[in-house]
Short mmCIF file of C-alpha atoms (C1' of nucleotides) in Angstrom, two decimals:
data_model
loop_
_atom_site.label_atom_id
_atom_site.label_comp_id
_atom_site.label_asym_id
_atom_site.label_seq_id
_atom_site.Cartn_x
_atom_site.Cartn_y
_atom_site.Cartn_z
CA MET A 10 -23.80 188.30 -251.87
CA VAL A 11 -22.82 184.95 -252.86
CA GLN A 12 -22.19 184.23 -256.61
CA GLU A 13 -24.77 181.66 -257.74
CA SER A 14 -24.46 178.76 -259.96
CA PRO A 15 -23.18 177.47 -262.41
CA THR A 16 -20.25 177.91 -260.65
CA PHE A 17 -21.24 178.47 -257.07
CA SER A 18 -18.56 178.67 -254.36
CA PRO A 19 -19.44 179.42 -250.80
CA LEU A 20 -18.47 182.77 -249.38
CA TYR A 21 -15.79 181.71 -247.43
CA ARG A 22 -14.14 180.09 -250.20
CA GLN A 23 -14.33 183.33 -252.18
CA ILE A 24 -12.63 184.98 -249.14
CA LYS A 25 -9.99 182.48 -249.31
CA GLY A 26 -9.43 183.12 -252.82
CA LEU A 27 -8.94 186.94 -252.13
CA ILE A 28 -6.73 185.99 -249.30
CA LEU A 29 -4.78 183.96 -251.30
CA GLN A 30 -4.58 186.67 -254.15
CA ALA A 31 -3.11 188.93 -251.47
CA LEU A 32 -0.52 186.56 -250.54
CA GLU A 33 0.46 185.94 -253.99
CA ALA A 34 0.94 189.53 -254.48
CA GLY A 35 3.22 189.67 -251.72
CA GLU A 36 1.13 192.05 -249.73
CA TRP A 37 2.71 190.12 -246.41
CA ARG A 38 6.13 188.34 -246.47
CA PRO A 39 6.61 184.99 -245.10
CA GLY A 40 6.94 185.18 -241.52
CA GLU A 41 5.17 188.08 -240.97
CA ALA A 42 1.53 188.01 -239.50
CA ILE A 43 -1.41 188.93 -241.46
CA PRO A 44 -4.07 191.17 -240.33
CA SER A 45 -6.44 189.86 -237.59
CA GLU A 46 -9.43 188.22 -238.31
CA THR A 47 -11.94 191.13 -237.41
CA GLU A 48 -9.53 193.56 -239.67
CA LEU A 49 -9.97 191.12 -242.53
CA ALA A 50 -13.85 190.77 -242.05
CA ALA A 51 -13.94 194.58 -242.10
CA ARG A 52 -12.10 194.58 -245.38
CA PHE A 53 -13.65 192.15 -247.17
CA SER A 54 -17.55 192.93 -245.86
CA VAL A 55 -18.01 189.66 -244.22
CA SER A 56 -18.38 188.23 -240.50
CA GLN A 57 -15.25 187.18 -238.73
CA GLY A 58 -16.69 183.59 -238.67
CA THR A 59 -16.39 183.34 -242.42
CA VAL A 60 -12.58 184.79 -242.29
CA ARG A 61 -12.02 182.22 -239.91
CA LYS A 62 -13.15 179.16 -242.18
CA ALA A 63 -11.21 180.47 -244.89
CA ILE A 64 -7.91 180.92 -242.63
CA ASP A 65 -8.98 177.47 -241.18
CA GLU A 66 -8.54 175.92 -244.59
CA MET A 67 -5.37 177.66 -245.47
CA ALA A 68 -3.81 176.81 -242.07
CA ALA A 69 -5.04 173.20 -243.19
CA ASP A 70 -3.01 173.66 -246.28
CA ASN A 71 0.13 174.99 -244.46
CA LEU A 72 -0.18 178.44 -246.14
CA LEU A 73 -0.73 180.17 -242.94
CA LEU A 74 0.35 179.39 -239.20
CA ARG A 75 -1.98 180.12 -236.58
CA ARG A 76 -0.63 180.93 -232.85
CA GLN A 77 -3.07 181.53 -230.03
CA GLY A 78 -2.91 185.12 -228.49
CA LYS A 79 -0.42 186.09 -231.13
CA GLY A 80 -1.93 186.09 -234.61
CA THR A 81 -1.85 184.46 -238.08
CA PHE A 82 1.18 184.33 -239.93
CA VAL A 83 2.48 183.52 -243.39
CA ALA A 84 3.94 180.02 -243.39
CA SER A 85 7.93 180.31 -244.11
CA HIS A 86 10.34 177.80 -244.99
CA SER A 87 12.55 179.42 -242.58
CA ASP A 88 10.41 177.97 -239.86
CA PRO A 89 12.13 175.09 -238.32
CA ARG A 90 8.64 173.24 -238.04
CA ALA A 91 8.27 173.09 -241.83
CA PHE A 92 11.75 171.84 -242.70
CA PHE A 93 10.69 168.01 -242.65
CA ARG A 94 7.65 168.63 -244.39
CA PHE A 95 9.73 168.30 -247.91
CA LEU A 96 12.45 165.93 -246.52
CA ARG A 97 10.98 162.30 -245.60
CA LEU A 98 14.43 160.91 -244.94
CA VAL A 99 14.96 159.60 -241.44
CA PRO A 100 17.63 157.40 -239.92
CA LEU A 101 17.12 153.72 -239.46
CA ALA A 102 18.33 154.03 -235.98
CA GLY A 103 15.75 156.78 -235.00
CA GLY A 104 16.56 160.25 -233.66
CA ILE A 105 17.56 162.98 -235.60
CA GLU A 106 20.88 163.91 -237.35
CA PRO A 107 22.23 167.55 -238.14
CA SER A 108 22.10 167.68 -242.12
CA THR A 109 24.31 169.67 -244.39
CA SER A 110 23.90 170.66 -248.10
CA VAL A 111 26.96 170.80 -250.36
CA PRO A 112 26.58 172.41 -253.67
CA LEU A 113 28.55 170.73 -256.30
CA GLU A 114 27.81 172.61 -259.70
CA CYS A 115 25.52 174.98 -261.17
CA TRP A 116 25.38 175.71 -264.71
CA ARG A 117 22.90 177.28 -267.25
CA ALA A 118 21.11 174.99 -270.06
CA LYS A 119 18.36 175.18 -272.42
CA ALA A 120 15.26 173.10 -271.74
CA GLY A 121 14.60 169.94 -273.37
CA GLN A 122 11.34 168.22 -274.14
CA GLU A 123 10.83 166.62 -270.69
CA ALA A 124 12.08 169.71 -268.58
CA ALA A 125 10.00 172.25 -270.62
CA ARG A 126 6.81 169.84 -270.17
CA THR A 127 7.29 169.47 -266.39
CA LEU A 128 8.22 173.13 -265.78
CA GLY A 129 5.36 174.50 -267.86
CA ILE A 130 7.81 176.41 -269.98
CA LYS A 131 8.61 176.46 -273.70
CA LEU A 132 11.05 174.26 -275.35
CA GLY A 133 14.67 175.97 -275.44
CA ASP A 134 13.90 178.29 -272.43
CA PRO A 135 16.57 179.12 -270.32
CA ILE A 136 16.87 176.66 -267.09
CA ILE A 137 19.58 176.28 -264.42
CA ILE A 138 20.78 172.90 -263.28
CA VAL A 139 21.99 172.36 -259.88
CA ARG A 140 23.84 169.49 -258.48
CA ARG A 141 24.57 169.03 -254.88
CA LEU A 142 25.16 166.47 -252.15
CA LEU A 143 23.41 166.27 -248.99
CA GLN A 144 24.96 164.94 -245.94
CA PHE A 145 23.76 163.51 -242.64
CA SER A 146 26.33 163.43 -239.62
CA SER A 147 28.86 164.22 -242.33
CA LYS A 148 28.15 161.33 -244.29
CA PRO A 149 26.87 161.39 -247.80
CA VAL A 150 23.26 160.24 -248.28
CA VAL A 151 21.80 161.93 -251.22
CA VAL A 152 22.85 163.23 -254.84
CA ASP A 153 20.18 165.82 -256.19
CA GLU A 154 20.13 167.32 -259.48
CA ILE A 155 17.60 170.12 -259.54
CA TYR A 156 16.12 171.76 -262.65
CA LEU A 157 14.85 175.23 -262.22
CA PRO A 158 13.31 177.90 -264.67
CA GLY A 159 15.94 180.23 -265.68
CA GLU A 160 13.59 183.10 -265.77
CA THR A 161 12.36 183.30 -262.10
CA PHE A 162 15.85 182.06 -260.74
CA ALA A 163 17.84 184.65 -262.64
CA GLY A 164 21.19 185.27 -260.45
CA LEU A 165 21.47 182.11 -258.93
CA SER A 166 24.97 180.63 -259.05
CA LEU A 167 27.27 178.24 -257.03
CA ASP A 168 28.46 181.18 -254.93
CA VAL A 169 24.87 182.05 -254.01
CA LEU A 170 24.23 178.55 -252.83
CA LYS A 171 27.54 178.32 -251.14
CA ASP A 172 26.85 181.37 -249.27
CA SER A 173 23.24 180.54 -248.33
CA HIS A 174 22.67 178.54 -245.05
CA GLY A 175 19.20 176.80 -243.97
CA SER A 176 17.19 174.96 -246.55
CA LEU A 177 17.25 175.39 -250.36
CA TYR A 178 13.49 176.43 -250.41
CA SER A 179 14.36 179.06 -247.44
CA LEU A 180 16.81 180.67 -250.25
CA PHE A 181 14.35 180.34 -253.02
CA GLU A 182 11.92 182.23 -250.66
CA SER A 183 13.95 185.05 -249.20
CA ARG A 184 16.12 185.46 -252.26
CA PHE A 185 13.73 185.02 -255.38
CA GLY A 186 10.54 185.45 -253.80
CA VAL A 187 9.15 182.04 -254.75
CA ARG A 188 7.29 179.96 -252.27
CA MET A 189 6.87 175.97 -252.79
CA ILE A 190 3.75 175.14 -251.20
CA ARG A 191 3.06 171.70 -252.55
CA ALA A 192 5.09 168.75 -254.11
CA GLU A 193 4.52 165.48 -255.78
CA GLU A 194 7.11 162.80 -255.59
CA ARG A 195 7.45 159.43 -257.64
CA ILE A 196 9.67 156.89 -255.97
CA ARG A 197 11.37 154.29 -257.76
CA ALA A 198 14.41 151.88 -257.01
CA VAL A 199 17.33 151.92 -259.46
CA ALA A 200 20.90 150.70 -259.32
CA ALA A 201 23.84 153.28 -258.87
CA ASP A 202 25.97 154.26 -261.81
CA ARG A 203 29.89 154.90 -261.31
CA ALA A 204 29.45 158.66 -260.37
CA THR A 205 26.82 158.40 -258.01
CA ALA A 206 28.51 155.28 -256.26
CA GLU A 207 31.55 157.26 -255.74
CA LEU A 208 29.93 160.39 -254.05
CA LEU A 209 27.61 158.26 -251.95
CA ARG A 210 30.38 155.91 -251.17
CA VAL A 211 28.66 152.87 -252.10
CA ALA A 212 29.28 149.88 -254.64
CA GLU A 213 28.48 150.72 -258.22
CA GLY A 214 25.25 148.93 -259.15
CA SER A 215 23.92 148.76 -255.52
CA PRO A 216 20.19 149.73 -255.20
CA LEU A 217 19.22 153.33 -254.58
CA LEU A 218 16.00 155.15 -254.16
CA SER A 219 15.24 157.47 -257.13
CA VAL A 220 13.08 160.29 -255.80
CA GLU A 221 11.74 162.54 -258.56
CA ARG A 222 9.96 165.57 -257.26
CA VAL A 223 7.94 168.43 -258.95
CA SER A 224 7.41 171.25 -256.55
CA TYR A 225 4.66 173.81 -257.28
CA THR A 226 3.88 177.30 -255.84
CA TYR A 227 0.67 179.48 -255.73
CA GLY A 228 -1.62 178.53 -258.50
CA ASP A 229 -0.14 175.00 -258.74
CA LYS A 230 2.54 176.53 -261.12
CA PRO A 231 5.61 173.94 -261.37
CA VAL A 232 8.68 175.82 -260.31
CA GLU A 233 11.20 173.01 -259.67
CA TRP A 234 12.00 169.54 -260.83
CA ARG A 235 14.51 167.63 -259.23
CA ARG A 236 15.76 163.84 -259.21
CA GLY A 237 17.42 162.63 -256.14
CA LEU A 238 19.20 159.54 -255.71
CA TYR A 239 19.29 158.28 -251.93
CA SER A 240 21.31 155.69 -250.26
CA THR A 241 19.28 153.64 -248.10
CA ALA A 242 22.02 152.18 -246.08
CA ASP A 243 21.47 154.00 -243.12
CA HIS A 244 18.32 156.05 -243.62
CA CYS A 245 14.97 155.37 -244.97
CA TYR A 246 12.03 157.53 -246.76
CA TYR A 247 9.31 157.88 -244.13
CA ASN A 248 5.80 158.42 -245.01
CA ASP A 249 2.83 158.62 -242.71
CA LEU A 250 -0.54 157.44 -244.28
CA GLY A 251 -2.90 159.36 -242.03
CA MET B 24 -19.29 171.58 -217.97
CA VAL B 25 -15.45 171.40 -219.28
CA GLN B 26 -12.86 169.35 -217.53
CA GLU B 27 -10.28 172.04 -216.01
CA SER B 28 -6.47 171.57 -215.60
CA PRO B 29 -4.26 170.25 -215.44
CA THR B 30 -5.24 168.01 -218.42
CA PHE B 31 -7.44 170.64 -220.18
CA SER B 32 -8.87 169.71 -223.37
CA PRO B 33 -11.73 171.63 -225.06
CA LEU B 34 -15.15 170.57 -225.29
CA TYR B 35 -15.39 169.38 -228.81
CA ARG B 36 -12.47 167.31 -228.45
CA GLN B 37 -13.86 165.23 -225.42
CA ILE B 38 -16.96 164.90 -227.48
CA LYS B 39 -14.65 163.44 -230.31
CA GLY B 40 -13.46 160.93 -227.66
CA LEU B 41 -16.98 159.95 -226.91
CA ILE B 42 -17.89 159.42 -230.46
CA LEU B 43 -14.43 157.47 -231.07
CA GLN B 44 -15.62 155.32 -228.03
CA ALA B 45 -18.70 154.46 -229.25
CA LEU B 46 -17.21 153.63 -232.71
CA GLU B 47 -14.48 151.40 -231.32
CA ALA B 48 -17.14 149.61 -229.39
CA GLY B 49 -18.69 149.04 -232.84
CA GLU B 50 -22.02 150.98 -231.95
CA TRP B 51 -22.19 151.72 -235.78
CA ARG B 52 -20.80 149.42 -238.23
CA PRO B 53 -18.58 150.69 -241.24
CA GLY B 54 -20.47 152.08 -244.22
CA GLU B 55 -23.42 152.84 -241.66
CA ALA B 56 -24.77 156.14 -241.14
CA ILE B 57 -24.14 157.53 -237.43
CA PRO B 58 -26.88 159.68 -235.62
CA SER B 59 -27.34 163.11 -237.04
CA GLU B 60 -25.34 166.20 -235.25
CA THR B 61 -28.84 167.09 -233.60
CA GLU B 62 -29.04 163.70 -232.03
CA LEU B 63 -25.49 163.34 -230.91
CA ALA B 64 -25.69 166.99 -229.47
CA ALA B 65 -29.05 165.69 -227.32
CA ARG B 66 -27.19 162.60 -226.22
CA PHE B 67 -24.01 164.38 -224.84
CA SER B 68 -25.94 167.69 -223.83
CA VAL B 69 -23.86 170.04 -226.18
CA SER B 70 -24.85 172.19 -228.80
CA GLN B 71 -24.83 170.84 -232.39
CA GLY B 72 -22.02 173.11 -233.44
CA THR B 73 -19.74 171.50 -231.15
CA VAL B 74 -20.65 167.79 -232.28
CA ARG B 75 -20.04 169.48 -235.61
CA LYS B 76 -16.48 170.61 -234.81
CA ALA B 77 -15.67 167.03 -233.35
CA ILE B 78 -16.93 165.42 -236.51
CA ASP B 79 -15.13 167.78 -238.91
CA GLU B 80 -11.95 166.58 -237.01
CA MET B 81 -12.76 162.93 -237.25
CA ALA B 82 -13.67 163.47 -241.13
CA ALA B 83 -10.63 164.98 -241.71
CA ASP B 84 -8.93 161.98 -240.01
CA ASN B 85 -10.95 159.71 -242.65
CA LEU B 86 -12.72 158.10 -239.71
CA LEU B 87 -16.04 159.63 -240.73
CA LEU B 88 -17.21 160.36 -244.28
CA ARG B 89 -20.10 163.65 -244.77
CA ARG B 90 -22.30 163.10 -247.44
CA GLN B 91 -24.38 166.43 -247.86
CA GLY B 92 -28.10 165.66 -247.46
CA LYS B 93 -27.45 162.13 -246.65
CA GLY B 94 -25.87 161.91 -243.35
CA THR B 95 -22.23 160.90 -241.74
CA PHE B 96 -21.23 157.62 -242.51
CA VAL B 97 -18.52 155.28 -240.87
CA ALA B 98 -15.47 155.33 -243.16
CA SER B 99 -15.31 151.69 -244.65
CA HIS B 100 -12.30 150.10 -246.59
CA SER B 101 -14.94 148.55 -248.84
CA ASP B 102 -15.54 152.18 -250.13
CA PRO B 103 -13.70 152.50 -253.64
CA ARG B 104 -12.61 155.96 -252.27
CA ALA B 105 -10.71 154.78 -249.61
CA PHE B 106 -8.63 152.10 -251.74
CA PHE B 107 -5.89 154.45 -252.95
CA ARG B 108 -5.31 155.80 -249.45
CA PHE B 109 -3.23 152.64 -248.60
CA LEU B 110 -1.82 151.84 -251.92
CA ARG B 111 0.45 154.41 -253.47
CA LEU B 112 1.51 152.21 -256.72
CA VAL B 113 0.61 154.22 -259.61
CA PRO B 114 1.52 153.00 -263.44
CA LEU B 115 4.42 155.06 -264.99
CA ALA B 116 2.41 155.60 -268.03
CA GLY B 117 -0.52 157.40 -266.14
CA GLY B 118 -4.10 156.18 -265.57
CA ILE B 119 -5.34 153.33 -263.60
CA GLU B 120 -5.02 149.65 -263.94
CA PRO B 121 -7.06 146.65 -262.42
CA SER B 122 -5.24 144.99 -259.68
CA THR B 123 -5.37 141.41 -258.55
CA SER B 124 -4.38 139.90 -255.02
CA VAL B 125 -2.97 136.35 -255.31
CA PRO B 126 -2.66 134.80 -251.82
CA LEU B 127 0.38 132.55 -252.05
CA GLU B 128 0.92 130.96 -248.54
CA CYS B 129 -0.67 131.42 -244.96
CA TRP B 130 0.98 129.70 -242.07
CA ARG B 131 1.05 130.30 -238.34
CA ALA B 132 4.03 130.75 -236.12
CA LYS B 133 5.39 132.28 -232.90
CA ALA B 134 6.37 135.85 -232.65
CA GLY B 135 10.08 136.72 -232.70
CA GLN B 136 11.79 139.41 -231.23
CA GLU B 137 11.02 142.12 -233.95
CA ALA B 138 7.44 140.88 -234.74
CA ALA B 139 6.53 140.93 -230.87
CA ARG B 140 7.96 144.48 -230.45
CA THR B 141 6.42 146.23 -233.54
CA LEU B 142 3.12 144.30 -232.98
CA GLY B 143 3.07 145.12 -229.36
CA ILE B 144 2.82 141.38 -228.19
CA LYS B 145 4.60 139.12 -226.19
CA LEU B 146 7.49 137.09 -227.44
CA GLY B 147 6.27 133.76 -228.50
CA ASP B 148 2.72 134.91 -228.97
CA PRO B 149 1.17 133.23 -231.99
CA ILE B 150 1.24 135.04 -235.13
CA ILE B 151 -0.13 134.50 -238.76
CA ILE B 152 2.21 135.07 -241.93
CA VAL B 153 0.83 135.62 -245.06
CA ARG B 154 2.45 135.77 -248.29
CA ARG B 155 0.75 137.02 -251.37
CA LEU B 156 1.25 138.55 -254.88
CA LEU B 157 -0.25 141.53 -256.29
CA GLN B 158 -0.75 141.91 -260.00
CA PHE B 159 -1.79 144.91 -262.12
CA SER B 160 -3.14 144.26 -265.53
CA SER B 161 -2.05 140.50 -264.76
CA LYS B 162 1.67 141.63 -264.39
CA PRO B 163 3.26 140.44 -261.06
CA VAL B 164 4.26 144.04 -259.36
CA VAL B 165 4.59 143.03 -255.78
CA VAL B 166 5.32 140.47 -253.28
CA ASP B 167 3.90 140.98 -249.57
CA GLU B 168 4.87 139.32 -246.59
CA ILE B 169 2.37 140.13 -243.74
CA TYR B 170 2.42 139.45 -240.26
CA LEU B 171 -0.52 139.25 -238.05
CA PRO B 172 -1.37 138.96 -234.46
CA GLY B 173 -3.04 135.44 -234.20
CA GLU B 174 -5.31 136.16 -231.55
CA THR B 175 -7.02 138.99 -233.57
CA PHE B 176 -7.03 136.82 -236.72
CA ALA B 177 -8.20 133.81 -235.43
CA GLY B 178 -9.57 131.63 -238.43
CA LEU B 179 -7.68 133.18 -241.13
CA SER B 180 -6.26 130.70 -243.62
CA LEU B 181 -5.35 130.68 -247.44
CA ASP B 182 -8.65 129.59 -248.25
CA VAL B 183 -10.41 132.34 -246.59
CA LEU B 184 -7.91 134.63 -248.43
CA LYS B 185 -8.73 133.05 -251.80
CA ASP B 186 -12.36 133.34 -251.42
CA SER B 187 -12.51 136.94 -250.56
CA HIS B 188 -12.60 139.52 -253.01
CA GLY B 189 -11.84 143.27 -252.58
CA SER B 190 -8.97 144.60 -250.54
CA LEU B 191 -7.33 142.83 -247.64
CA TYR B 192 -8.29 145.47 -245.25
CA SER B 193 -11.89 145.11 -246.35
CA LEU B 194 -11.58 141.60 -245.28
CA PHE B 195 -10.15 142.51 -241.85
CA GLU B 196 -12.52 144.92 -241.35
CA SER B 197 -15.74 142.76 -242.39
CA ARG B 198 -14.56 139.53 -241.09
CA PHE B 199 -12.60 140.05 -237.85
CA GLY B 200 -14.04 143.36 -237.02
CA VAL B 201 -10.63 145.30 -237.19
CA ARG B 202 -10.49 148.52 -239.00
CA MET B 203 -7.18 150.09 -240.02
CA ILE B 204 -7.20 153.77 -239.65
CA ARG B 205 -3.53 154.66 -240.00
CA ALA B 206 -0.12 153.42 -241.39
CA GLU B 207 3.49 154.12 -241.26
CA GLU B 208 5.87 153.16 -243.95
CA ARG B 209 9.38 153.04 -244.11
CA ILE B 210 11.01 152.80 -247.75
CA ARG B 211 14.38 151.40 -248.96
CA ALA B 212 16.01 150.29 -251.95
CA VAL B 213 17.22 146.46 -251.90
CA ALA B 214 18.49 143.91 -254.42
CA ALA B 215 15.89 141.15 -255.59
CA ASP B 216 16.84 137.68 -254.06
CA ARG B 217 16.44 134.55 -256.40
CA ALA B 218 12.56 133.58 -254.97
CA THR B 219 11.34 137.07 -255.10
CA ALA B 220 13.11 137.81 -258.67
CA GLU B 221 11.29 134.85 -260.07
CA LEU B 222 8.23 135.78 -258.66
CA LEU B 223 8.19 139.44 -259.97
CA ARG B 224 10.04 138.27 -263.47
CA VAL B 225 12.99 140.56 -262.87
CA ALA B 226 16.61 139.71 -263.05
CA GLU B 227 18.33 138.50 -259.62
CA GLY B 228 19.65 141.34 -257.86
CA SER B 229 17.73 144.20 -259.58
CA PRO B 230 17.03 146.92 -257.52
CA LEU B 231 13.28 146.82 -255.70
CA LEU B 232 11.51 149.14 -253.65
CA SER B 233 11.19 147.55 -249.77
CA VAL B 234 8.16 149.20 -248.24
CA GLU B 235 7.71 148.31 -244.58
CA ARG B 236 4.47 149.08 -243.27
CA VAL B 237 2.99 149.07 -239.49
CA SER B 238 -0.81 149.58 -239.47
CA TYR B 239 -2.80 150.86 -236.43
CA THR B 240 -6.45 150.61 -235.65
CA TYR B 241 -8.11 152.73 -232.92
CA GLY B 242 -5.91 153.88 -229.94
CA ASP B 243 -2.96 153.56 -231.97
CA LYS B 244 -2.66 149.86 -231.45
CA PRO B 245 -0.57 148.19 -234.17
CA VAL B 246 -2.29 145.40 -235.79
CA GLU B 247 -0.47 144.46 -239.02
CA TRP B 248 3.33 144.52 -239.92
CA ARG B 249 4.20 143.82 -243.78
CA ARG B 250 6.89 144.14 -245.83
CA GLY B 251 6.53 144.53 -249.59
CA LEU B 252 8.86 144.32 -252.32
CA TYR B 253 7.85 146.59 -255.47
CA SER B 254 9.18 146.17 -259.10
CA THR B 255 9.21 149.63 -260.19
CA ALA B 256 9.88 148.67 -263.82
CA ASP B 257 6.46 149.90 -264.83
CA HIS B 258 5.38 151.39 -261.75
CA CYS B 259 6.30 153.84 -258.87
CA TYR B 260 5.37 154.88 -255.60
CA TYR B 261 3.35 158.12 -255.72
CA ASN B 262 3.51 160.68 -252.59
CA ASP B 263 1.85 163.97 -252.46
CA LEU B 264 3.61 166.41 -250.12
CA GLY B 265 0.61 168.62 -249.51
"C1'" DT C 23 15.19 206.98 -206.56
"C1'" DA C 24 15.87 202.90 -208.66
"C1'" DT C 25 13.91 198.31 -209.39
"C1'" DC C 26 10.97 194.52 -209.27
"C1'" DT C 27 6.59 192.98 -208.56
"C1'" DT C 28 1.79 192.75 -209.64
"C1'" DA C 29 -2.40 194.64 -211.76
"C1'" DT C 30 -4.82 195.81 -216.05
"C1'" DG C 31 -6.30 196.78 -220.37
"C1'" DT C 32 -6.11 195.30 -225.24
"C1'" DC C 33 -4.52 192.55 -228.69
"C1'" DT C 34 -5.26 188.16 -230.65
"C1'" DT C 35 -7.49 183.20 -231.75
"C1'" DA C 36 -10.14 179.48 -229.58
"C1'" DT C 37 -14.36 177.74 -228.15
"C1'" DA C 38 -19.49 177.66 -228.22
"C1'" DG C 39 -24.00 178.52 -229.72
"C1'" DT C 40 -27.85 179.66 -233.17
"C1'" DA C 41 -30.50 180.10 -237.35
"C1'" DG C 42 -31.34 179.98 -242.05
"C1'" DA C 43 -30.16 177.87 -246.71
"C1'" DC C 44 -29.71 173.94 -249.34
"C1'" DA C 45 -29.73 169.21 -250.88
"C1'" DT C 46 -31.64 164.90 -250.85
"C1'" DA C 47 -34.93 160.87 -250.18
"C1'" DA C 48 -39.46 159.40 -249.46
"C1'" DG C 49 -44.22 159.52 -248.97
"C1'" DA C 50 -49.07 161.71 -250.61
"C1'" DC C 51 -51.98 162.70 -254.09
"C1'" DG C 52 -53.36 163.66 -258.48
"C1'" DC D 4 -46.39 157.51 -263.12
"C1'" DG D 5 -45.21 161.99 -262.13
"C1'" DT D 6 -45.59 165.86 -259.02
"C1'" DC D 7 -45.95 168.18 -255.01
"C1'" DT D 8 -44.98 168.37 -250.06
"C1'" DT D 9 -42.52 167.01 -246.03
"C1'" DA D 10 -39.20 165.44 -243.41
"C1'" DT D 11 -34.26 165.00 -242.31
"C1'" DG D 12 -29.58 166.12 -242.65
"C1'" DT D 13 -25.81 168.64 -243.35
"C1'" DC D 14 -23.92 173.25 -245.14
"C1'" DT D 15 -23.26 178.08 -244.26
"C1'" DA D 16 -22.82 182.15 -242.05
"C1'" DC D 17 -22.91 184.87 -237.89
"C1'" DT D 18 -22.76 186.16 -232.75
"C1'" DA D 19 -20.94 185.89 -228.29
"C1'" DT D 20 -17.88 184.38 -224.68
"C1'" DA D 21 -13.61 182.70 -222.89
"C1'" DA D 22 -8.88 182.47 -222.69
"C1'" DG D 23 -3.64 183.32 -223.97
"C1'" DA D 24 -0.05 186.52 -224.88
"C1'" DC D 25 1.85 191.03 -224.26
"C1'" DA D 26 2.70 195.80 -223.38
"C1'" DT D 27 2.39 199.09 -219.80
"C1'" DA D 28 0.83 201.33 -215.76
"C1'" DA D 29 0.60 201.26 -210.91
"C1'" DG D 30 2.21 199.87 -206.82
"C1'" DA D 31 5.96 197.77 -203.51
"C1'" DT D 32 10.38 197.33 -201.87
"C1'" DA D 33 15.04 198.29 -201.17
#
DNA sequence: TATCTTATGTCTTATAGTAGACATAAGACG
DNA sequence: CGTCTTATGTCTACTATAAGACATAAGATA
């Protein structure tokens, strides 16, 4: 039975909502397979095709990953395929380079006006601030300053960051159960300050890309605010306008 | 009958290819409605659902636009909805601003090494170079230098540009029958040179966004190469990482 | 017997087709 | 001029068949 107006939403979208709910509740972990379309159809008392359409949309949203003959899997940041979705930096020369993340600092603070607003928390709530350096082929390219709500990331420390391999989001996902699914970036050009210039080994005052990012998890809840300064001497920010 | 291996492609994708071909041949003009799913199904001797799936993909690619109860239309750059797909600049303050394009210069030249390679033409082939200023709320924000293959854009001049209203791509589409469907951008931070600084009314040497774009039409054929210098004093480049 | 190869069954998603619901526009009719 | 009807088109939901992946059993071979 379909819910009628005033807030009509087709059956397949209601099913999408239910699957999303199960996903959010952690019924299946990232990387795991979800039940087959047939099973989900039985569970929600709809036809398999309706479940398919729901899953289709979720696969398009990069929440699920279909693999023919195998099943449908919960998207994971550990998956190398998902790696370049949030890192748009490519070498000017072309090709791909090995990247390393070097944590510099990690400390606790209270949320100021701006942090509280963008992270959707109260003024003065605990936050964690991380500073790190991103290297390509052992050369420094990005300095990131990352603001996280202290509540959800309790236990995060410099040691934890140093021990972790793989991407930061991969760590957030496996250790804190927080899956980033969407992000917004705002890019500007700024002049390098003294400290950043030294870290990136460029002249003070030279132009850098300032990339401000807010990341969201299920239900469009913001869980990360970061600002990166990119040296575009040997790399550039690549964007495909489909 | 489905084409078997070695180059298997499902039926709906073959149909997509045929529709694409008709589109490219100009069978239906931008903004016009294409035949109904039923008609296309009859034309290609497949079922309506197969045509639907082909059209679904093309709508996802922004080549077609579905409108419930009305029909399916060829996407057009004249459509205000398509306007912000290729212009990612938003005011820092939020909201939307009226924008004006001011053509500065337009001259002919021969393709150099780099222009020939990116535009896929021969060294020395005729090209057209356009310089223009983009204003938001009457304040200069972007200086663009645009390289076009002379062959396809024969007849383009400063006067034509000045007479045209709406977006540049809208002009290309209606006057030269060239529809941009995809673009790649590479973004770097650079220092403003004297001339650009004056145009944008910023200090010489201040950091600017350098946005290099290659646009493609049907069949991934490159038809435009442009480089824009963006002042990010009051605006920023917005990107949604879905 | 031990091992390798081949067949087979069963799981999955992918693909194709059909029918009814619904939205919209345009003409018929008072 | 307003209301009803009809035509046209997409949207939604369902069904059926095909094909890939994989585990396992059966057979061949040494």
